[in-house]
Amino acid sequence: MNSKRTGPPSTAEIEEWVPVTIRDVAKVAGVSTGTVSNVLNRPAIVAETTRQRVLAAVESTGFIRNTQAYQLRGGRSHTVGVVVLDVSNPFFTEMFRGAESCLQSEGYVLMLGSTDGLTEREANFVRAMEEHRVEGVLITPAAADLVGLAGLKTRGVPTVLLDRKAPADEFCSVTVDDVRGGELAARHLFETGHTELVFVNGPTTVRQCRDRRQGVRKAVRSTSKARKVEVTEISVGALTVRHGEEVVDRILAISPRPTGVVCANDLLALGVLRGLATRGVKVPEDLAVVGYDDLIFGSMLSPALTSVRQPAFELGSAAAELLLDEVRNPDHRHREVRFEPELVVRASSSG
Amino acid sequence: MNSKRTGPPSTAEIEEWVPVTIRDVAKVAGVSTGTVSNVLNRPAIVAETTRQRVLAAVESTGFIRNTQAYQLRGGRSHTVGVVVLDVSNPFFTEMFRGAESCLQSEGYVLMLGSTDGLTEREANFVRAMEEHRVEGVLITPAAADLVGLAGLKTRGVPTVLLDRKAPADEFCSVTVDDVRGGELAARHLFETGHTELVFVNGPTTVRQCRDRRQGVRKAVRSTSKARKVEVTEISVGALTVRHGEEVVDRILAISPRPTGVVCANDLLALGVLRGLATRGVKVPEDLAVVGYDDLIFGSMLSPALTSVRQPAFELGSAAAELLLDEVRNPDHRHREVRFEPELVVRASSSG
DNA sequence: TTGAAAGCGCTAACAA
DNA sequence: TTGTTAGCGCTTTCAA
């Protein structure tokens, strides 16, 4: 509680900073606003001495160019919107970093929104970003369909879908084959002898969850030809550690007792592992666990978490590249850049 | 590689979306631009039927208000800049979430920049955000001093320092007592019988690192009165898992062999743990490990990581509250909101 | 090489 | 209740 002081504000403090415009700079330098604009944008065409004078004036006045005016005049906004499902999830921050690594060097600053899978929040973010005239948006759609992005499409805002295929090539997209990933996870457990599995899934409104489920089912079908296997599906409200932890009792209540569990992402798996640990259930002896995303943290647990790896950083940077192409290349064609998931087997599933 | 097709673009595609302005809406609705502006901003003062007509026109034209023009006219930007040291670190994303939770409901959209502790990147972000006329910025300064923020100060951009005390009450700030935290960590090891410690620190240009070191030293001094203790300090280039892993050999080379290690943050500690595991060093028997930040992931390791907890989410939301006050309250006074670190003892330090 | 001035899209004061 | 219009800060054409 550090109140600065108790008396009235001093003059220095009460004195409002008056925004300095190009006109102020012009006045100080004794030139016209056009000239100031020229030294700012096309320094080559103005005389050396004038330029120095203007630069000095910029310095002394503390002038900072007003992007809004620049944009209004037809300039670019140098802004890209990024909308993800959950900033708390390292998978998405890695993706963000990937995008940032590519976009920052091009002079863009990123607006970030985290929707928690809520379409209403998504709509708010997208609307706000459109109002700010972002040059493009990278988005992991919250909804099952893409109607929330229709506005972006019709208004021609370059948009790249993150971790979501665009139907009918309406957008560029970067994807990972989640059906395949889900299949890899479940098949791995079947192949190591498991017969009764649980699949802990997130909300099936989330596309990743639907696809991974489909993959799991696919593994069931193909394995069933050889021998009888079964998967119980449990759906939780969100892909978080807490939800994973809370689902453990339901897993343990299943009869016959499953011997393996596939989680729709690593956060969920981490929660499950934690819940199992507190209940004294041994992993992988009593229950094998497989996650999804291959967060670095999973590899450090003991037992280390078996998981399906996705190249998050590369997803982000690839998306950014696609966006840049769409922004700059008049001959741009929408493309899907597809990555393959990779099963990383660790101790949590291999006794 | 999904090229849409090979022929020339269809008419529908080549047809550029022509930005629709308030004038277009006015024309469609058969009213003046002033009236459109009124239904958008002060709907109460316009007649019901006209309002409906205008709203319909807004809908049919797909009009999206141009914030730049609005701002230029004197409106607010509804934008806040957030600058952190490392988005990959869950500590900072939690802080971001805290800020977002408070700011989003107030209609702000956040610009996020991750500096990796580089003052040059920080300067770029701050400059870009100022050009965009953000209404305020939340920042974890990269540099040891605050000269990089002088511009924000003189230009009167409301600024709240994240996890950094503002000297001379120049800014609002949210802080955690890192000296105390460092002291807690080291003292804990001393009190559990350790004598030879290693302190794995990040760059001392980072204030958090300097303070935590100071705390560690303080613990050494006070413990030294009773018995002889020693701390070897190792500084690494960044606070990441990789750097922690790479420093392990240097730790093990120290003679006499230390029995405990304090890490400047959890990512570092996670790396150290991983490095120790691959080299077969037992934790905590051979070496006790203490981290800093209490990331959720640390609590799930086995052995679970002892750490110094910081309320990241609360830091973020408190900072946002301070910022809102500075933005809206004419009687605003700069304040420091201070949180206390808390040692959380787990298996990694208690054999 | 520089200056004058129009105009980007919007809001708000004022007039009708 | 609605329309007209000046002007926000900047860039850029055109003229000097």
Coordinates of N, CA, C and O in Angstrom, one line a residue, chain B residues 127-273:
Chain B
R127 N 7.5 -0.3 -28.5 CA 7.3 0.7 -29.5 C 6.0 0.4 -30.3 O 5.2 1.3 -30.6
A128 N 5.9 -0.8 -30.8 CA 4.8 -1.2 -31.6 C 3.5 -1.0 -30.8 O 2.5 -0.5 -31.4
M129 N 3.5 -1.3 -29.6 CA 2.3 -1.1 -28.8 C 1.9 0.3 -28.6 O 0.8 0.7 -28.6
E130 N 3.0 1.1 -28.4 CA 2.7 2.6 -28.3 C 2.1 3.1 -29.6 O 1.2 4.0 -29.6
E131 N 2.7 2.7 -30.7 CA 2.2 3.1 -32.0 C 0.7 2.7 -32.2 O -0.1 3.5 -32.8
H132 N 0.4 1.6 -31.6 CA -1.0 1.2 -31.7 C -1.9 1.8 -30.6 O -3.1 1.6 -30.5
R133 N -1.3 2.7 -29.9 CA -2.0 3.4 -28.8 C -2.7 2.5 -27.9 O -3.9 2.8 -27.6
V134 N -2.0 1.5 -27.4 CA -2.7 0.7 -26.4 C -3.0 1.6 -25.2 O -2.4 2.6 -24.9
E135 N -4.1 1.2 -24.5 CA -4.5 2.0 -23.4 C -3.6 1.8 -22.1 O -3.6 2.6 -21.2
G136 N -2.8 0.7 -22.2 CA -1.9 0.5 -21.1 C -1.1 -0.7 -21.4 O -1.3 -1.4 -22.3
V137 N 0.0 -0.9 -20.6 CA 0.8 -2.1 -20.8 C 1.1 -2.8 -19.5 O 1.4 -2.1 -18.4
L138 N 1.1 -4.1 -19.5 CA 1.6 -4.9 -18.4 C 2.9 -5.5 -18.8 O 2.9 -6.2 -19.9
I139 N 3.9 -5.3 -18.1 CA 5.2 -5.7 -18.5 C 6.1 -6.3 -17.5 O 6.2 -5.7 -16.4
T140 N 6.8 -7.3 -17.8 CA 7.9 -7.9 -17.0 C 9.2 -7.4 -17.7 O 9.6 -7.9 -18.7
P141 N 9.8 -6.4 -17.1 CA 10.9 -5.8 -17.8 C 12.1 -6.8 -18.0 O 12.4 -7.6 -17.1
A142 N 12.7 -6.7 -19.2 CA 13.8 -7.6 -19.5 C 15.1 -7.1 -18.8 O 15.9 -7.9 -18.4
A143 N 15.3 -5.8 -18.8 CA 16.5 -5.2 -18.4 C 16.6 -5.0 -16.8 O 15.6 -5.1 -16.2
A144 N 17.8 -4.9 -16.4 CA 18.0 -4.7 -15.0 C 17.5 -3.3 -14.5 O 16.9 -3.2 -13.4
D145 N 17.6 -2.3 -15.4 CA 17.1 -1.0 -15.0 C 15.8 -0.8 -15.7 O 15.3 -1.7 -16.4
L146 N 15.2 0.4 -15.6 CA 13.9 0.6 -16.1 C 14.0 1.7 -17.3 O 12.9 2.2 -17.6
V147 N 15.2 1.9 -17.8 CA 15.3 3.0 -18.8 C 14.4 2.6 -20.0 O 13.9 3.5 -20.7
G148 N 14.3 1.4 -20.3 CA 13.5 1.0 -21.5 C 12.0 1.4 -21.4 O 11.3 1.4 -22.3
L149 N 11.6 1.7 -20.1 CA 10.2 2.1 -19.9 C 10.0 3.6 -19.8 O 8.9 4.1 -19.5
A150 N 11.1 4.3 -19.9 CA 11.1 5.8 -19.7 C 10.1 6.4 -20.7 O 9.3 7.3 -20.3
G151 N 10.0 5.9 -21.9 CA 9.1 6.5 -22.9 C 7.7 6.3 -22.4 O 6.9 7.2 -22.5
L152 N 7.3 5.1 -22.0 CA 6.0 4.9 -21.5 C 5.6 5.9 -20.4 O 4.5 6.4 -20.4
K153 N 6.6 6.1 -19.5 CA 6.4 7.0 -18.4 C 6.1 8.4 -18.9 O 5.1 9.0 -18.5
T154 N 7.0 8.9 -19.7 CA 6.9 10.3 -20.1 C 5.6 10.5 -21.0 O 5.0 11.6 -20.9
R155 N 5.3 9.5 -21.7 CA 4.1 9.6 -22.6 C 2.9 9.4 -21.9 O 1.8 9.4 -22.4
G156 N 3.0 9.0 -20.6 CA 1.8 8.8 -19.8 C 1.0 7.6 -20.2 O -0.2 7.5 -19.9
V157 N 1.6 6.6 -20.7 CA 0.9 5.3 -21.0 C 0.8 4.5 -19.7 O 1.9 4.2 -19.1
P158 N -0.4 4.3 -19.2 CA -0.5 3.6 -17.9 C 0.2 2.2 -18.0 O 0.0 1.5 -19.0
T159 N 1.1 2.0 -17.1 CA 2.0 0.8 -17.2 C 2.0 0.2 -15.8 O 2.2 0.9 -14.8
V160 N 1.9 -1.1 -15.8 CA 2.0 -1.8 -14.5 C 3.1 -2.9 -14.7 O 3.2 -3.6 -15.6
L161 N 4.1 -2.9 -13.8 CA 5.2 -3.8 -13.8 C 4.7 -5.1 -13.2 O 4.2 -5.2 -12.2
L162 N 5.0 -6.2 -14.0 CA 4.7 -7.5 -13.5 C 5.9 -8.1 -12.9 O 6.9 -8.3 -13.5
D163 N 5.7 -8.5 -11.6 CA 6.7 -9.3 -11.0 C 8.0 -8.4 -10.8 O 9.1 -9.0 -10.9
R164 N 7.8 -7.2 -10.6 CA 9.0 -6.3 -10.6 C 8.6 -5.0 -9.8 O 7.7 -4.3 -10.3
K165 N 9.3 -4.7 -8.8 CA 9.0 -3.5 -8.0 C 9.4 -2.3 -8.8 O 10.4 -2.2 -9.5
A166 N 8.5 -1.2 -8.7 CA 8.8 0.0 -9.4 C 9.6 0.9 -8.4 O 9.1 1.2 -7.3
P167 N 10.7 1.4 -8.8 CA 11.4 2.3 -7.9 C 10.8 3.6 -7.9 O 10.2 4.0 -8.9
A168 N 10.9 4.3 -6.7 CA 10.4 5.6 -6.6 C 8.9 5.8 -7.0 O 8.5 6.8 -7.4
D169 N 8.2 4.7 -6.9 CA 6.8 4.7 -7.2 C 6.5 5.3 -8.6 O 5.5 6.1 -8.7
E170 N 7.3 5.0 -9.5 CA 7.0 5.6 -10.9 C 5.8 4.8 -11.6 O 5.2 5.4 -12.4
F171 N 5.7 3.6 -11.2 CA 4.7 2.8 -11.9 C 3.9 2.0 -10.8 O 4.4 1.8 -9.7
C172 N 2.8 1.5 -11.1 CA 2.2 0.5 -10.3 C 2.9 -0.8 -10.5 O 3.5 -1.0 -11.6
S173 N 2.8 -1.7 -9.6 CA 3.5 -2.9 -9.7 C 2.9 -4.0 -8.9 O 2.3 -3.8 -7.9
V174 N 3.1 -5.3 -9.4 CA 2.7 -6.4 -8.6 C 4.0 -7.2 -8.4 O 4.7 -7.5 -9.4
T175 N 4.2 -7.6 -7.2 CA 5.5 -8.3 -6.9 C 5.4 -9.5 -6.0 O 4.4 -9.6 -5.3
V176 N 6.4 -10.3 -6.0 CA 6.5 -11.3 -5.1 C 7.9 -11.1 -4.5 O 8.8 -10.8 -5.2
D177 N 8.0 -11.3 -3.2 CA 9.3 -11.1 -2.6 C 10.3 -12.2 -2.9 O 10.3 -13.3 -2.3
D178 N 11.1 -12.0 -3.9 CA 12.0 -13.0 -4.4 C 13.2 -13.2 -3.5 O 13.7 -14.3 -3.5
V179 N 13.6 -12.2 -2.8 CA 14.7 -12.4 -1.9 C 14.2 -13.4 -0.8 O 14.9 -14.4 -0.5
R180 N 13.0 -13.1 -0.3 CA 12.5 -14.0 0.7 C 12.3 -15.4 0.1 O 12.6 -16.4 0.8
G181 N 11.9 -15.5 -1.1 CA 11.7 -16.8 -1.8 C 13.0 -17.6 -1.9 O 13.0 -18.8 -1.5
G182 N 14.0 -16.9 -2.3 CA 15.3 -17.5 -2.4 C 15.8 -18.0 -1.1 O 16.4 -19.1 -0.9
E183 N 15.5 -17.2 -0.1 CA 16.0 -17.5 1.3 C 15.2 -18.7 1.8 O 15.8 -19.6 2.4
L184 N 13.9 -18.7 1.5 CA 13.1 -19.9 1.9 C 13.7 -21.2 1.4 O 13.8 -22.2 2.1
A185 N 14.0 -21.1 0.1 CA 14.5 -22.3 -0.6 C 15.8 -22.8 0.0 O 15.9 -24.0 0.4
A186 N 16.7 -21.9 0.2 CA 18.0 -22.3 0.7 C 18.0 -22.7 2.1 O 18.5 -23.7 2.6
R187 N 17.2 -22.0 2.9 CA 17.1 -22.2 4.3 C 16.5 -23.6 4.6 O 16.9 -24.3 5.5
H188 N 15.5 -23.9 3.8 CA 14.9 -25.2 3.9 C 15.9 -26.3 3.8 O 15.9 -27.3 4.6
L189 N 16.8 -26.2 2.8 CA 17.8 -27.2 2.7 C 18.8 -27.3 3.8 O 19.2 -28.3 4.3
F190 N 19.2 -26.1 4.2 CA 20.1 -26.0 5.4 C 19.5 -26.6 6.6 O 20.1 -27.4 7.3
E191 N 18.2 -26.3 6.8 CA 17.5 -26.8 8.0 C 17.3 -28.3 8.0 O 17.1 -29.0 9.0
T192 N 17.3 -28.9 6.8 CA 17.2 -30.3 6.7 C 18.5 -31.0 6.7 O 18.7 -32.1 6.2
G193 N 19.6 -30.2 7.1 CA 20.9 -30.9 7.3 C 21.9 -30.7 6.2 O 23.0 -31.2 6.3
H194 N 21.5 -30.1 5.1 CA 22.5 -29.9 4.0 C 23.5 -28.8 4.3 O 23.2 -27.9 5.0
T195 N 24.7 -29.0 3.8 CA 25.8 -28.1 4.1 C 26.4 -27.5 2.8 O 26.7 -26.4 2.7
E196 N 26.5 -28.4 1.8 CA 27.1 -28.0 0.5 C 25.9 -27.9 -0.5 O 25.4 -28.9 -0.9
L197 N 25.7 -26.7 -0.9 CA 24.6 -26.5 -1.9 C 25.1 -26.0 -3.3 O 26.2 -25.4 -3.3
V198 N 24.3 -26.2 -4.3 CA 24.5 -25.5 -5.5 C 23.3 -24.6 -5.8 O 22.2 -25.0 -5.5
F199 N 23.6 -23.4 -6.3 CA 22.5 -22.6 -6.7 C 22.6 -22.4 -8.2 O 23.5 -21.8 -8.7
V200 N 21.6 -23.0 -8.9 CA 21.6 -22.8 -10.4 C 20.8 -21.6 -10.7 O 19.5 -21.7 -10.6
N201 N 21.4 -20.6 -11.2 CA 20.7 -19.4 -11.4 C 20.7 -19.1 -12.9 O 21.4 -19.6 -13.7
G202 N 19.7 -18.2 -13.3 CA 19.6 -17.7 -14.6 C 20.5 -16.5 -14.8 O 21.3 -16.2 -13.9
P203 N 20.4 -15.8 -15.9 CA 21.2 -14.6 -16.1 C 20.9 -13.6 -15.0 O 19.7 -13.3 -14.7
T204 N 21.9 -13.0 -14.5 CA 21.7 -12.0 -13.4 C 21.2 -10.7 -13.9 O 21.0 -9.8 -13.1
T205 N 21.1 -10.6 -15.2 CA 20.5 -9.4 -15.7 C 19.0 -9.4 -15.4 O 18.3 -8.4 -15.3
V206 N 18.5 -10.6 -15.2 CA 17.1 -10.8 -14.8 C 16.9 -10.5 -13.3 O 17.6 -11.1 -12.5
R207 N 16.1 -9.6 -13.0 CA 15.9 -9.2 -11.6 C 15.5 -10.3 -10.7 O 16.1 -10.5 -9.6
Q208 N 14.6 -11.2 -11.2 CA 14.2 -12.3 -10.4 C 15.4 -13.1 -10.0 O 15.5 -13.6 -8.8
C209 N 16.3 -13.3 -10.9 CA 17.5 -14.1 -10.6 C 18.4 -13.4 -9.6 O 18.9 -14.1 -8.7
R210 N 18.6 -12.1 -9.8 CA 19.4 -11.4 -8.8 C 18.8 -11.5 -7.4 O 19.5 -11.8 -6.4
D211 N 17.5 -11.3 -7.3 CA 16.9 -11.3 -6.0 C 16.9 -12.6 -5.3 O 17.2 -12.8 -4.1
R212 N 16.7 -13.7 -6.1 CA 16.7 -15.0 -5.5 C 18.1 -15.4 -5.1 O 18.2 -16.0 -4.0
R213 N 19.0 -14.9 -5.8 CA 20.4 -15.2 -5.4 C 20.7 -14.5 -4.1 O 21.3 -15.0 -3.2
Q214 N 20.2 -13.2 -4.0 CA 20.4 -12.5 -2.8 C 19.8 -13.2 -1.6 O 20.4 -13.3 -0.5
G215 N 18.6 -13.8 -1.8 CA 18.0 -14.5 -0.8 C 18.7 -15.7 -0.3 O 18.9 -16.1 0.9
V216 N 19.3 -16.4 -1.3 CA 20.1 -17.6 -1.1 C 21.3 -17.2 -0.2 O 21.6 -17.8 0.8
R217 N 21.9 -16.1 -0.6 CA 23.1 -15.7 0.1 C 22.7 -15.3 1.6 O 23.5 -15.5 2.5
K218 N 21.6 -14.7 1.7 CA 21.1 -14.3 3.0 C 21.0 -15.5 3.9 O 21.4 -15.5 5.1
A219 N 20.4 -16.6 3.3 CA 20.3 -17.8 4.1 C 21.6 -18.3 4.5 O 21.8 -18.9 5.6
V220 N 22.6 -18.2 3.6 CA 23.9 -18.7 3.9 C 24.5 -17.9 5.1 O 25.0 -18.5 6.1
R221 N 24.4 -16.6 5.0 CA 24.9 -15.8 6.1 C 24.3 -16.1 7.4 O 25.0 -16.3 8.4
S222 N 23.0 -16.2 7.4 CA 22.4 -16.4 8.8 C 22.7 -17.8 9.3 O 22.8 -18.0 10.5
T223 N 22.8 -18.8 8.4 CA 23.1 -20.1 8.8 C 24.5 -20.3 9.3 O 24.8 -21.0 10.2
S224 N 25.4 -19.5 8.6 CA 26.8 -19.6 8.9 C 27.1 -19.3 10.4 O 28.2 -19.7 10.9
K225 N 26.3 -18.5 11.0 CA 26.5 -18.2 12.4 C 26.5 -19.4 13.3 O 27.3 -19.5 14.2
A226 N 25.7 -20.4 12.9 CA 25.6 -21.6 13.7 C 26.6 -22.7 13.2 O 27.3 -23.3 14.0
R227 N 26.8 -22.8 11.9 CA 27.7 -23.8 11.4 C 28.2 -23.4 10.0 O 27.6 -22.6 9.3
K228 N 29.1 -24.1 9.5 CA 29.7 -23.8 8.3 C 28.9 -24.4 7.1 O 28.6 -25.6 7.1
V229 N 28.5 -23.5 6.2 CA 27.7 -24.0 5.0 C 28.3 -23.3 3.8 O 28.9 -22.2 3.9
E230 N 28.0 -23.9 2.7 CA 28.6 -23.3 1.5 C 27.6 -23.4 0.3 O 27.0 -24.4 0.1
V231 N 27.6 -22.4 -0.6 CA 26.8 -22.5 -1.8 C 27.7 -22.1 -3.0 O 28.4 -21.1 -3.0
T232 N 27.7 -23.0 -3.9 CA 28.3 -22.7 -5.2 C 27.3 -22.2 -6.2 O 26.2 -22.8 -6.3
E233 N 27.6 -21.1 -6.8 CA 26.6 -20.5 -7.8 C 27.0 -20.8 -9.2 O 28.2 -20.7 -9.6
I234 N 26.1 -21.3 -9.9 CA 26.3 -21.5 -11.4 C 25.2 -20.7 -12.1 O 24.0 -20.8 -11.8
S235 N 25.7 -20.0 -13.1 CA 24.7 -19.2 -13.9 C 24.6 -19.8 -15.3 O 25.5 -20.1 -15.9
V236 N 23.3 -20.0 -15.7 CA 23.1 -20.5 -17.0 C 22.5 -19.4 -17.9 O 22.0 -18.4 -17.4
G237 N 22.4 -19.6 -19.2 CA 22.0 -18.6 -20.1 C 20.5 -18.3 -20.1 O 20.1 -17.2 -20.5
A238 N 19.7 -19.2 -19.7 CA 18.3 -19.0 -19.8 C 17.6 -19.9 -18.8 O 18.1 -21.0 -18.5
L239 N 16.4 -19.5 -18.4 CA 15.6 -20.3 -17.4 C 14.8 -21.4 -18.1 O 13.6 -21.3 -18.1
T240 N 15.4 -22.3 -18.8 CA 14.7 -23.4 -19.5 C 15.0 -24.8 -19.1 O 16.1 -25.0 -18.4
V241 N 14.2 -25.7 -19.4 CA 14.4 -27.1 -19.1 C 15.8 -27.5 -19.7 O 16.6 -28.2 -19.1
R242 N 16.0 -27.1 -20.9 CA 17.2 -27.5 -21.6 C 18.5 -27.1 -20.8 O 19.4 -27.8 -20.6
H243 N 18.5 -25.8 -20.5 CA 19.6 -25.3 -19.7 C 19.8 -26.0 -18.4 O 20.9 -26.2 -18.0
G244 N 18.7 -26.4 -17.8 CA 18.8 -27.2 -16.5 C 19.5 -28.5 -16.8 O 20.3 -29.0 -16.0
E245 N 19.0 -29.1 -17.8 CA 19.6 -30.5 -18.1 C 21.1 -30.4 -18.4 O 21.8 -31.2 -18.0
E246 N 21.4 -29.3 -19.1 CA 22.8 -29.2 -19.5 C 23.8 -28.9 -18.4 O 25.0 -29.0 -18.5
V247 N 23.2 -28.4 -17.3 CA 24.1 -27.9 -16.3 C 24.5 -29.0 -15.3 O 25.3 -28.9 -14.4
V248 N 23.8 -30.2 -15.5 CA 24.0 -31.3 -14.5 C 25.4 -31.7 -14.4 O 25.9 -32.0 -13.3
D249 N 26.1 -31.9 -15.5 CA 27.5 -32.3 -15.4 C 28.4 -31.4 -14.6 O 29.2 -31.8 -13.8
R250 N 28.1 -30.1 -14.7 CA 28.9 -29.2 -13.9 C 28.5 -29.3 -12.5 O 29.4 -29.1 -11.6
I251 N 27.3 -29.6 -12.2 CA 26.9 -29.8 -10.8 C 27.7 -31.0 -10.2 O 28.2 -30.9 -9.1
L252 N 27.7 -32.1 -11.0 CA 28.3 -33.3 -10.5 C 29.8 -33.2 -10.4 O 30.4 -34.0 -9.7
A253 N 30.4 -32.2 -11.1 CA 31.8 -32.1 -11.1 C 32.3 -31.3 -9.9 O 33.5 -31.3 -9.6
I254 N 31.4 -30.7 -9.2 CA 31.8 -29.9 -8.0 C 32.3 -30.8 -6.9 O 31.8 -31.8 -6.6
S255 N 33.4 -30.3 -6.3 CA 34.0 -31.0 -5.2 C 34.2 -30.1 -4.0 O 34.8 -29.0 -4.2
P256 N 33.9 -30.4 -2.8 CA 33.2 -31.6 -2.5 C 31.8 -31.7 -3.0 O 31.2 -30.7 -3.2
R257 N 31.3 -32.9 -3.3 CA 30.0 -33.1 -3.9 C 28.9 -32.4 -3.1 O 28.7 -32.8 -1.9
P258 N 28.1 -31.5 -3.7 CA 27.0 -30.9 -3.0 C 25.9 -31.9 -2.7 O 25.8 -32.9 -3.5
T259 N 25.1 -31.6 -1.8 CA 24.0 -32.6 -1.5 C 22.6 -32.0 -1.8 O 21.6 -32.6 -1.7
G260 N 22.7 -30.7 -2.1 CA 21.4 -30.1 -2.5 C 21.5 -29.0 -3.6 O 22.6 -28.4 -3.7
V261 N 20.5 -28.8 -4.3 CA 20.6 -27.8 -5.4 C 19.3 -27.0 -5.4 O 18.2 -27.5 -5.3
V262 N 19.5 -25.7 -5.4 CA 18.4 -24.8 -5.5 C 18.4 -24.2 -6.9 O 19.4 -23.8 -7.4
C263 N 17.2 -24.3 -7.6 CA 17.2 -23.8 -9.0 C 16.3 -22.5 -9.0 O 15.4 -22.3 -8.3
A264 N 16.7 -21.6 -9.9 CA 16.1 -20.3 -9.9 C 14.7 -20.3 -10.5 O 13.9 -19.4 -10.3
N265 N 14.3 -21.4 -11.1 CA 12.9 -21.6 -11.4 C 12.6 -23.1 -11.7 O 13.5 -23.9 -11.7
D266 N 11.4 -23.4 -11.9 CA 11.0 -24.8 -12.0 C 11.4 -25.4 -13.3 O 11.8 -26.6 -13.4
L267 N 11.5 -24.7 -14.4 CA 11.9 -25.2 -15.6 C 13.3 -25.7 -15.5 O 13.6 -26.9 -15.9
L268 N 14.1 -24.9 -14.9 CA 15.5 -25.3 -14.7 C 15.6 -26.5 -13.8 O 16.3 -27.5 -14.1
A269 N 14.7 -26.6 -12.8 CA 14.7 -27.7 -11.8 C 14.3 -29.0 -12.6 O 14.8 -30.1 -12.4
L270 N 13.3 -28.8 -13.4 CA 12.8 -30.0 -14.2 C 14.0 -30.5 -15.1 O 14.1 -31.8 -15.2
G271 N 14.7 -29.6 -15.7 CA 15.8 -30.1 -16.5 C 16.9 -30.8 -15.6 O 17.4 -31.8 -16.0
V272 N 17.2 -30.2 -14.5 CA 18.1 -30.8 -13.6 C 17.7 -32.2 -13.2 O 18.5 -33.2 -13.2
L273 N 16.4 -32.3 -12.8 CA 15.9 -33.6 -12.4 C 16.1 -34.6 -13.5 O 16.5 -35.8 -13.3

